[in-house]
Amino acid sequence: MRSLREQLRATAGVTFDQMLETIRYEGAYPTRERAETVTHAVLAGLGRQLTGDERVDLAACLPTEAALTLTAQIPDPDPLTGWGFVKDLATRTGGTAATARWDTGAVLASVARLVDSDLLDRILTQLPSGYALLFGRAELVQAA
């Protein structure tokens, strides 16, 4: 597992503009402004779901503007499932569930590339079911 310092060094070269360009490309958004709006909405939603060390460690891996959006949110005491997260995002942005799912996938897949797999595993362990797919990972279900 990489230390927090190594994670910061690994992402130190990723600027918010670079992150937005990746999200713009991944999400096929027509403008940088649209990618930025979507990024802030999704990260704010994620900030309402994460707590503890995972929240702090994730923020440390993100460009400053993205980290501020994530950490400006007060965590909800009852985190939403992945599907609940998408529905909540659709309600907050005035979009459909389909566009919210698309937006979430574009942003969280980009975020997943900025963190090491150990941190992503910890984040997914903390969150209710349904988030792995949103981060671009298979949702593994433990056999009974």
C-alpha positions as a printed Julia matrix, in Angstrom:
144×3 Matrix{Float64}:
   0.0     0.0     0.0
   1.32    3.42   -0.93
   1.66    5.99    1.81
  -0.34    9.19    1.71
   2.84   11.06    0.82
   3.43    8.75   -2.18
  -0.17    9.24   -3.28
   0.25   13.01   -3.13
   3.43   12.8    -5.18
   1.74   10.55   -7.74
  -1.15   12.99   -8.26
   0.8    16.21   -7.77
   1.07   16.57  -11.55
  -2.69   16.25  -12.13
  -4.31   19.64  -12.23
  -8.01   20.33  -11.96
  -8.0    21.37  -15.62
  -6.43   18.04  -16.61
  -8.96   16.17  -14.5
 -11.8    18.1   -16.19
 -10.43   17.37  -19.65
 -10.34   13.66  -18.83
 -13.91   13.8   -17.53
 -14.99   15.85  -20.55
 -13.52   13.2   -22.86
 -14.84   10.21  -20.88
 -18.31   11.7   -20.55
 -18.41   13.12  -24.09
 -19.42   16.51  -22.71
 -19.57   19.31  -25.29
 -17.83   21.92  -23.12
 -15.39   22.23  -20.26
 -18.06   24.1   -18.32
 -20.46   21.15  -18.55
 -17.7    18.77  -17.38
 -16.97   21.11  -14.46
 -20.62   21.34  -13.42
 -20.97   17.55  -13.5
 -17.7    17.07  -11.61
 -18.71   19.39   -8.79
 -22.17   17.8    -8.51
 -20.83   14.24   -8.33
 -17.99   15.08   -5.93
 -20.38   16.99   -3.67
 -22.64   13.93   -3.63
 -19.71   11.67   -2.8
 -18.67   14.06   -0.05
 -22.08   13.53    1.55
 -21.44    9.76    1.6
 -17.84    9.36    2.77
 -16.47    9.79    6.28
 -13.27    9.22    8.21
  -9.85    8.39    6.86
 -11.2     7.37    3.46
 -12.65   10.86    2.96
  -9.39   12.52    4.04
  -7.2    10.19    1.97
  -9.36   10.61   -1.11
  -9.28   14.4    -0.78
  -5.48   14.26   -0.57
  -5.37   12.46   -3.93
  -7.54   14.98   -5.76
  -6.6    18.35   -7.25
  -7.34   21.14   -4.77
 -10.56   22.36   -6.4
 -11.99   18.84   -6.46
 -10.88   18.14   -2.89
 -12.58   21.32   -1.68
 -15.86   20.3    -3.32
 -15.67   16.85   -1.73
 -14.8    18.06    1.77
 -17.19   21.04    1.84
 -20.09   18.61    2.28
 -21.43   17.37    5.6
 -21.58   13.56    5.53
 -25.06   12.08    5.71
 -25.46    9.78    8.73
 -27.38    7.32    6.51
 -25.35    6.83    3.31
 -27.22    6.06    0.13
 -26.82    2.9    -1.93
 -25.23    3.34   -5.35
 -28.64    3.53   -6.99
 -29.84    5.93   -4.28
 -26.79    8.1    -4.99
 -27.7     8.26   -8.7
 -31.35    9.08   -7.97
 -30.3    11.78   -5.48
 -27.93   13.3    -8.04
 -30.71   13.32  -10.65
 -33.02   15.12   -8.23
 -30.39   17.68   -7.22
 -29.33   18.44  -10.8
 -32.78   18.26  -12.41
 -31.65   15.49  -14.73
 -32.82   11.98  -15.39
 -31.56    8.86  -13.66
 -29.86    7.84  -16.92
 -27.91   11.09  -17.28
 -27.04   11.07  -13.57
 -25.71    7.52  -13.93
 -23.63    8.61  -16.94
 -22.31   11.66  -15.11
 -21.46    9.65  -12.01
 -19.59    7.04  -14.02
 -17.59    9.63  -15.94
 -16.46   11.42  -12.78
 -15.91    8.47  -10.46
 -14.01    6.44  -13.06
 -11.65    9.41  -13.38
 -11.35    9.65   -9.59
 -10.6     5.92   -9.4
  -7.57    6.43  -11.65
  -6.18    9.03   -9.22
  -6.12    6.7    -6.21
  -4.39    3.41   -5.56
  -6.43    0.22   -5.45
  -6.07   -0.12   -1.66
  -7.73    3.24   -1.06
 -10.46    2.47   -3.56
 -11.07   -0.86   -1.81
 -11.38    0.97    1.53
 -13.8     3.5     0.02
 -15.95    0.75   -1.48
 -15.93   -1.17    1.79
 -17.23    1.9     3.63
 -20.01    2.66    1.15
 -23.25    0.66    0.8
 -23.69   -1.69   -2.18
 -23.78   -0.41   -5.73
 -20.78    1.93   -5.82
 -18.21   -0.38   -7.4
 -19.85   -0.1   -10.81
 -19.99    3.67  -10.46
 -16.2     3.66   -9.98
 -15.75    1.42  -13.02
 -15.21   -1.82  -11.08
 -17.14   -5.06  -11.04
 -19.47   -5.41   -8.08
 -18.41   -8.59   -6.34
 -21.01  -10.29   -4.22
 -19.87  -12.62   -1.46
 -21.41  -16.1    -1.67
 -23.76  -17.04    1.15
